[in-house]
mmCIF file of C-alpha atoms in Angstrom:
data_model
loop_
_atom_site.group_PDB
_atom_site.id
_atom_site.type_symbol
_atom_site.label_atom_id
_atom_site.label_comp_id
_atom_site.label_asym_id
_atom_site.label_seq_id
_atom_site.Cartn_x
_atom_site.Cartn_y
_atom_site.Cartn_z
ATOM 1 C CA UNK A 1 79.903 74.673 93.393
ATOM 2 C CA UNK A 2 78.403 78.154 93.492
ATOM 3 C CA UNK A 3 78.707 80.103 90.214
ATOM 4 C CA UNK A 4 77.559 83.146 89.357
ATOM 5 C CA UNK A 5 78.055 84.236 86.101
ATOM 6 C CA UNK A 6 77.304 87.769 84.584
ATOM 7 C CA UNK A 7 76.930 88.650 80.965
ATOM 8 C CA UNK A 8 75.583 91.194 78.497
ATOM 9 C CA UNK A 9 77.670 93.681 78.482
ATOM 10 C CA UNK A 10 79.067 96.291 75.715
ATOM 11 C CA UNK A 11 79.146 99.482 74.225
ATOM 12 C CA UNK A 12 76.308 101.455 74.159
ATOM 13 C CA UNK A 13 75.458 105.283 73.707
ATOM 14 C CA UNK A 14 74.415 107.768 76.605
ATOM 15 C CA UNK A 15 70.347 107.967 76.778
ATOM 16 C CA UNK A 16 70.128 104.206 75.936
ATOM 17 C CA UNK A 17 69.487 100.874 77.452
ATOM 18 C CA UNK A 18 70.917 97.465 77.922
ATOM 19 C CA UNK A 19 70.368 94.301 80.000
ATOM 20 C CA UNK A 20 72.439 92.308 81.778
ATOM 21 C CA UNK A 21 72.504 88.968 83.268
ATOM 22 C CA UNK A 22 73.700 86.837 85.718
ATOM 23 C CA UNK A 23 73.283 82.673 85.757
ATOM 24 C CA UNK A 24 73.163 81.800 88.804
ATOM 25 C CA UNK A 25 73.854 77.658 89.413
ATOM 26 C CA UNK A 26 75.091 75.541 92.333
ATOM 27 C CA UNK A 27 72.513 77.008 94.935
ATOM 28 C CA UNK A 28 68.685 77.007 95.801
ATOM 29 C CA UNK A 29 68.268 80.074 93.781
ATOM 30 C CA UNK A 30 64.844 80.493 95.181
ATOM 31 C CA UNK A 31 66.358 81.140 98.662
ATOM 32 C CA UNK A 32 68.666 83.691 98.069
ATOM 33 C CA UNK A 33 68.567 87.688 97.974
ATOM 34 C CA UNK A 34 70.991 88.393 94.739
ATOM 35 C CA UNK A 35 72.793 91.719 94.628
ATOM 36 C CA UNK A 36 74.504 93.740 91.662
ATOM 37 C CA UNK A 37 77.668 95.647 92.639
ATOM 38 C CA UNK A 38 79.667 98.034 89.891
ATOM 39 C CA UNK A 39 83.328 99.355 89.623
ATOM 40 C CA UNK A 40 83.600 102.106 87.431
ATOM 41 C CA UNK A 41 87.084 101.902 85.673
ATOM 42 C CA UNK A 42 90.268 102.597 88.525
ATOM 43 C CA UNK A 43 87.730 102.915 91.661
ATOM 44 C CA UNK A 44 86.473 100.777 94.200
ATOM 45 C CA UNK A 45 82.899 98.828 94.607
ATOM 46 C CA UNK A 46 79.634 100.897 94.875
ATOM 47 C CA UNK A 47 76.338 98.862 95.811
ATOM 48 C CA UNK A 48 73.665 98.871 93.042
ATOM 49 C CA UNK A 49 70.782 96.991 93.758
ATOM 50 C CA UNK A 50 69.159 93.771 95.403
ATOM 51 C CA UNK A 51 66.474 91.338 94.453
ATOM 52 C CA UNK A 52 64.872 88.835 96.925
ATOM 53 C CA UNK A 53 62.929 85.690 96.614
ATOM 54 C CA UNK A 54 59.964 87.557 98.292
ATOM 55 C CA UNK A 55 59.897 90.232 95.574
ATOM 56 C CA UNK A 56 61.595 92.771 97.493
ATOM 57 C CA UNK A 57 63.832 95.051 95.387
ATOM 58 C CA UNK A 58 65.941 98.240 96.731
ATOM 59 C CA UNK A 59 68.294 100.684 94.538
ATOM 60 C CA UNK A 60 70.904 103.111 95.412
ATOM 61 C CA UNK A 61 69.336 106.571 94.711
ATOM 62 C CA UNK A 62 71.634 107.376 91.839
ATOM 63 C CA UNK A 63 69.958 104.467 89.351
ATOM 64 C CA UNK A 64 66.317 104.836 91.119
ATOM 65 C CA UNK A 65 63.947 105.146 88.386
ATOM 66 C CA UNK A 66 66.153 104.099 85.770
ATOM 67 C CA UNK A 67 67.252 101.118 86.368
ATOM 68 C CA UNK A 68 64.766 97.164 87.253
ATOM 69 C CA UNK A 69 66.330 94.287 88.629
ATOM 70 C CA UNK A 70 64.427 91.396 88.195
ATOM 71 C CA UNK A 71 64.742 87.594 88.843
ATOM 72 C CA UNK A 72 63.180 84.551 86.827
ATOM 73 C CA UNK A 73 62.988 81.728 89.060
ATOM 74 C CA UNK A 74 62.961 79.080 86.447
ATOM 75 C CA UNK A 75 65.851 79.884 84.697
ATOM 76 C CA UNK A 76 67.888 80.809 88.244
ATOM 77 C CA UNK A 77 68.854 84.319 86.558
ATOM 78 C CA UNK A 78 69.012 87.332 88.196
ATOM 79 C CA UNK A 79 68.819 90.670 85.366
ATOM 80 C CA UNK A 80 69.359 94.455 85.350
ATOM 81 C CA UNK A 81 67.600 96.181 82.823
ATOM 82 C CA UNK A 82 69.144 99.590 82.543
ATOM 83 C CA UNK A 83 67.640 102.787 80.847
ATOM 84 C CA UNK A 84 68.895 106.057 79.945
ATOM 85 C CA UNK A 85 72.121 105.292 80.647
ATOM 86 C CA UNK A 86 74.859 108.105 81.504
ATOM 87 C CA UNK A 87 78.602 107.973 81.005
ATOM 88 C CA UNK A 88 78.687 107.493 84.804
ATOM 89 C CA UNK A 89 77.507 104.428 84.153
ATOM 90 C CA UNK A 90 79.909 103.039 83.033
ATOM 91 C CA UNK A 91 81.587 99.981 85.267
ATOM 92 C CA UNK A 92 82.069 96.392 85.598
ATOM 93 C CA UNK A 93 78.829 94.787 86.770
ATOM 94 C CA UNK A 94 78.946 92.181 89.197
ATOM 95 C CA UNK A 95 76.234 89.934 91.089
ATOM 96 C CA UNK A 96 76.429 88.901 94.479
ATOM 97 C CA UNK A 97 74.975 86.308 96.557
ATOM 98 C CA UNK A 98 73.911 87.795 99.947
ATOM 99 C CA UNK A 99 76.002 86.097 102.816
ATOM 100 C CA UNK A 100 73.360 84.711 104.764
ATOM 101 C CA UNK A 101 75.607 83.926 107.658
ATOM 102 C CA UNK A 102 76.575 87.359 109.250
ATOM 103 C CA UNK A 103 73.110 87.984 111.065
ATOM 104 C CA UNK A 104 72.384 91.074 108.999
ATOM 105 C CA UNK A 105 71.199 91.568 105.349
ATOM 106 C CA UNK A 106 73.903 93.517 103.229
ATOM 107 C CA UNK A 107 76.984 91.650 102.799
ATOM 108 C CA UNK A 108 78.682 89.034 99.900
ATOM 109 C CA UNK A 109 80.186 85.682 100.078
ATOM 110 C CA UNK A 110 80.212 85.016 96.739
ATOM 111 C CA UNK A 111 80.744 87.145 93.540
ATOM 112 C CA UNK A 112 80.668 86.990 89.849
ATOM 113 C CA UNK A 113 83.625 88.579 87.691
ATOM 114 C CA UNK A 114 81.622 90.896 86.191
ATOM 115 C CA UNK A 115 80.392 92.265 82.885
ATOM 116 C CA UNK A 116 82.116 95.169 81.013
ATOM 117 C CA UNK A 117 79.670 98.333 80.347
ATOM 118 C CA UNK A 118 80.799 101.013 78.586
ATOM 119 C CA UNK A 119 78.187 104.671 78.183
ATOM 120 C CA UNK A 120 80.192 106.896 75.542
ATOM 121 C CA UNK A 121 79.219 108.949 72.285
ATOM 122 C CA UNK B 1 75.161 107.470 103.067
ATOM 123 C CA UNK B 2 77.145 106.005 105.418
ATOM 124 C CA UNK B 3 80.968 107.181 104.301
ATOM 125 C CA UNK B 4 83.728 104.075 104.730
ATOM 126 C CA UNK B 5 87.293 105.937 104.548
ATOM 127 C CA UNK B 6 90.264 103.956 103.988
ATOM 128 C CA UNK B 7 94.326 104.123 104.596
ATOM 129 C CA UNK B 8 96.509 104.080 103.684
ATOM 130 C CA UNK B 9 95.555 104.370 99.640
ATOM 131 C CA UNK B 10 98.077 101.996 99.161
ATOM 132 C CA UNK B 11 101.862 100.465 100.859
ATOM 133 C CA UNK B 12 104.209 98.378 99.682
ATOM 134 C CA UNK B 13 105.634 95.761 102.173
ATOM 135 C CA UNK B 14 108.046 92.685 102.270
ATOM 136 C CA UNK B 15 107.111 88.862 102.894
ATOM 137 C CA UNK B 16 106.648 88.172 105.833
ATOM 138 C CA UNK B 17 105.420 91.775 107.514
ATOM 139 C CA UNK B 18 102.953 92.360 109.596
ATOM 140 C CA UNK B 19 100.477 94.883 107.674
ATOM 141 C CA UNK B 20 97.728 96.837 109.000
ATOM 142 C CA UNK B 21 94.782 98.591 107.233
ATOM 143 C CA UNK B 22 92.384 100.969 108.999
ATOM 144 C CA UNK B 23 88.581 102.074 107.733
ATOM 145 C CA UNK B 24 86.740 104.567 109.272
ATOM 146 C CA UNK B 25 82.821 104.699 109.134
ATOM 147 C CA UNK B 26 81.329 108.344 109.823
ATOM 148 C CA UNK B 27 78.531 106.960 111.725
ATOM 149 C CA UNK B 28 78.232 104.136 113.961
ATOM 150 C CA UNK B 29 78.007 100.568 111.833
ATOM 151 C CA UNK B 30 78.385 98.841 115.282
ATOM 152 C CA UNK B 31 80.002 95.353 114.128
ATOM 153 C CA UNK B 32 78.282 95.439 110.502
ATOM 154 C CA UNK B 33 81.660 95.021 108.874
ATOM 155 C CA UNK B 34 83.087 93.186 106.159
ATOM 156 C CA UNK B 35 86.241 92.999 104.366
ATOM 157 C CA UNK B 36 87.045 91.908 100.858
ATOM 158 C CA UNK B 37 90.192 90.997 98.649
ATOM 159 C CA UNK B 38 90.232 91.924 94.876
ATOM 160 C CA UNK B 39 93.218 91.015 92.510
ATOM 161 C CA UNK B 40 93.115 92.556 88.745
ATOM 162 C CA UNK B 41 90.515 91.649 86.917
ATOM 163 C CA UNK B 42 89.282 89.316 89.194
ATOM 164 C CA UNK B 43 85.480 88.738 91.421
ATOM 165 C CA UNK B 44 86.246 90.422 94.709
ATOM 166 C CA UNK B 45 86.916 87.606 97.553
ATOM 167 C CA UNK B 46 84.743 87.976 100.652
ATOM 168 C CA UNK B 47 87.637 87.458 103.550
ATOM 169 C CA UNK B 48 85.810 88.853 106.432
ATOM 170 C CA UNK B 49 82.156 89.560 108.174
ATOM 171 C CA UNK B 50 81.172 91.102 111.466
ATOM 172 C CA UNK B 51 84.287 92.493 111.771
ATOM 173 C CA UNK B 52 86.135 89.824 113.009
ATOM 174 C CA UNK B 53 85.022 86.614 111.902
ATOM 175 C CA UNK B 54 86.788 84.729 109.170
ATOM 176 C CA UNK B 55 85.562 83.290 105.973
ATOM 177 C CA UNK B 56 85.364 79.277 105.488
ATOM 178 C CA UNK B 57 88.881 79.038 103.760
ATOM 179 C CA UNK B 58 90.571 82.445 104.833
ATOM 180 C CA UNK B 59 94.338 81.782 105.990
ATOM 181 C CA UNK B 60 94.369 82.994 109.540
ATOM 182 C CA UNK B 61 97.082 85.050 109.113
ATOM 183 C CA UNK B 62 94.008 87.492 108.151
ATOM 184 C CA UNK B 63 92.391 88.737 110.889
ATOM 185 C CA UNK B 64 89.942 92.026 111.383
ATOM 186 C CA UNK B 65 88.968 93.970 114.782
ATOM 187 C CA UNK B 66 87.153 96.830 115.917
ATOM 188 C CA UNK B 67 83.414 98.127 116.548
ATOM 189 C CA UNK B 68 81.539 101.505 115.816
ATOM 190 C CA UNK B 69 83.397 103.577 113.527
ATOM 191 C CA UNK B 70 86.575 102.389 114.143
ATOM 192 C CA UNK B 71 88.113 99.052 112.281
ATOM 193 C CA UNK B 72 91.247 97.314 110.975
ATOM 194 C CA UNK B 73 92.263 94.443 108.638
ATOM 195 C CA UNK B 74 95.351 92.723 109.724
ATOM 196 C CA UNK B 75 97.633 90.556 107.469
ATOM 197 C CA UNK B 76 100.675 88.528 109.940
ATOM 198 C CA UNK B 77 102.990 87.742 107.835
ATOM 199 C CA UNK B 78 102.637 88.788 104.592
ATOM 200 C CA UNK B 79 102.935 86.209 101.848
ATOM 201 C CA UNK B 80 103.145 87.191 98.021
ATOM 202 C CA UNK B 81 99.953 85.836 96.852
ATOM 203 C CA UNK B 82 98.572 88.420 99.131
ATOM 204 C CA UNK B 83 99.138 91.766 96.844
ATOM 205 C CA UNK B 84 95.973 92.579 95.992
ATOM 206 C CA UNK B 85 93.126 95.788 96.708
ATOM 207 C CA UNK B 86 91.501 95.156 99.889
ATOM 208 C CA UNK B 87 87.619 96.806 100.632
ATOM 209 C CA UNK B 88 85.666 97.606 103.837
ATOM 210 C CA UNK B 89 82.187 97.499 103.524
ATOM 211 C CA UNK B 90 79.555 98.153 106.426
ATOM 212 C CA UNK B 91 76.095 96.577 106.138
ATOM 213 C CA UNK B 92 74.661 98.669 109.035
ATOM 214 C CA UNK B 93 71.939 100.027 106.833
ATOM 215 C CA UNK B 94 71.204 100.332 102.994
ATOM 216 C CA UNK B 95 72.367 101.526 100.997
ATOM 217 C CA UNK B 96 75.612 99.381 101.642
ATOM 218 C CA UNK B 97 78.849 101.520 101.571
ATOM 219 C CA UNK B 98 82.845 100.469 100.696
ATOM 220 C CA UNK B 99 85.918 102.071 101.325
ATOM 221 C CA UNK B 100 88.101 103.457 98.690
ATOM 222 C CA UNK B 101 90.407 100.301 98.755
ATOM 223 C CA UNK B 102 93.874 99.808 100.178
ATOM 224 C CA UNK B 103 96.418 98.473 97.380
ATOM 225 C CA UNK B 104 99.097 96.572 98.977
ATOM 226 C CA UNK B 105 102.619 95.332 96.966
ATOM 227 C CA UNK B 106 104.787 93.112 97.613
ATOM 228 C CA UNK B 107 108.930 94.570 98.111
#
């Protein structure tokens, strides 16, 4: 059974950084592109960032030289390291396994239920 | 960015309805479509991709249409474990873009 399980999460000041993780077990991990999705508190979904077994990685402009994804294929974990964090930030993390059915990179069929991150003074 | 608009926001509906949702892209996404359920505090749940095409496990009572900029999410005969948020999302190009969500209750 595919799980994918995100944690790290918390309370941290603006201007700071924090890590998050997500386990990823029940797949061949070293096949898969892995995705991290937020939802800031009472909105919808907004795409963060991908990681892909060939070492490609993409960001939406808004985190782009703050935040890394990374993946360590030993431990089948996917992270986002996050620096200099803003209030905006804060949101429910989520990873995502890319649906590799659809023909086209981009889309989910399977998603974790998140970590909590809060940015506030 | 590619901008997914949703509506309604939300609608409230009785067993049994026929419900429809509509998303709009603002540029051509061609079929690159996909629709997902979320319930509170809860993983979203991937229900649709390339438009129209049902995930393994989706009641068919869900069903999804449209190309281009134009799309819908149909639910035939609403049942109550179906009040939930729904999402578009188009995959046309990156960065990946959702809708605002459609909130549907059950009368």
């Amino acid at each position: 059974q595919v799980q994918l399980v995100e944690s790290g999460g918390g309370v941290v000041q603006p201007g700071t950084s924090l890590k998050v993780s997500c386990a990823v077990s029940g797949i061949l991990f070293s096949s898969y592109v892995i995705h991290w999705v937020r939802q800031a508190p009472g909105k919808g979904l907004e795409w963060v960032a991908l990681t892909s077994p060939d070492g490609n990685k993409h960001y939406i402009d808004s985190v782009k030289d703050r935040f890394i994804v990374s993946r360590d294929e030993s431990e089948t974990t996917v992270y986002l390291q996050m620096n200099s964090l803003r209030v905006d930030d804060t949101a429910v993390y989520h990873c995502a396994r890319e649906f590799r059915g659809s023909g086209r990179a981009g889309t989910f069929d399977v998603l974790g239920q998140g970590t909590k991150v809060t940015v506030s003074s | 960015d590619i901008q997914m608009t949703q509506s309604p926001s939300s609608l409230s509906a009785s067993v049994g309805d026929r419900v429809t949702i509509t998303c709009r892209a603002s540029q051509d996404v061609n079929t690159y479509l996909a629709w997902y359920q979320q319930k509170p505090g809860k993983a979203p749940k991937s229900l649709i991709y390339a438009a129209s095409i049902l995930q393994s496990g989706v009641p068919s009572r869900f069903s999804g249409s449209g190309s281009g900029t134009d799309f819908t999410l149909t639910i035939s005969g609403l049942q109550p474990d179906d009040s939930a948020t729904y999402y578009c999302q188009h995959y046309s190009v990156y960065p990946v873009t959702f809708g605002g969500g459609t909130k549907i209750e059950i009368k």
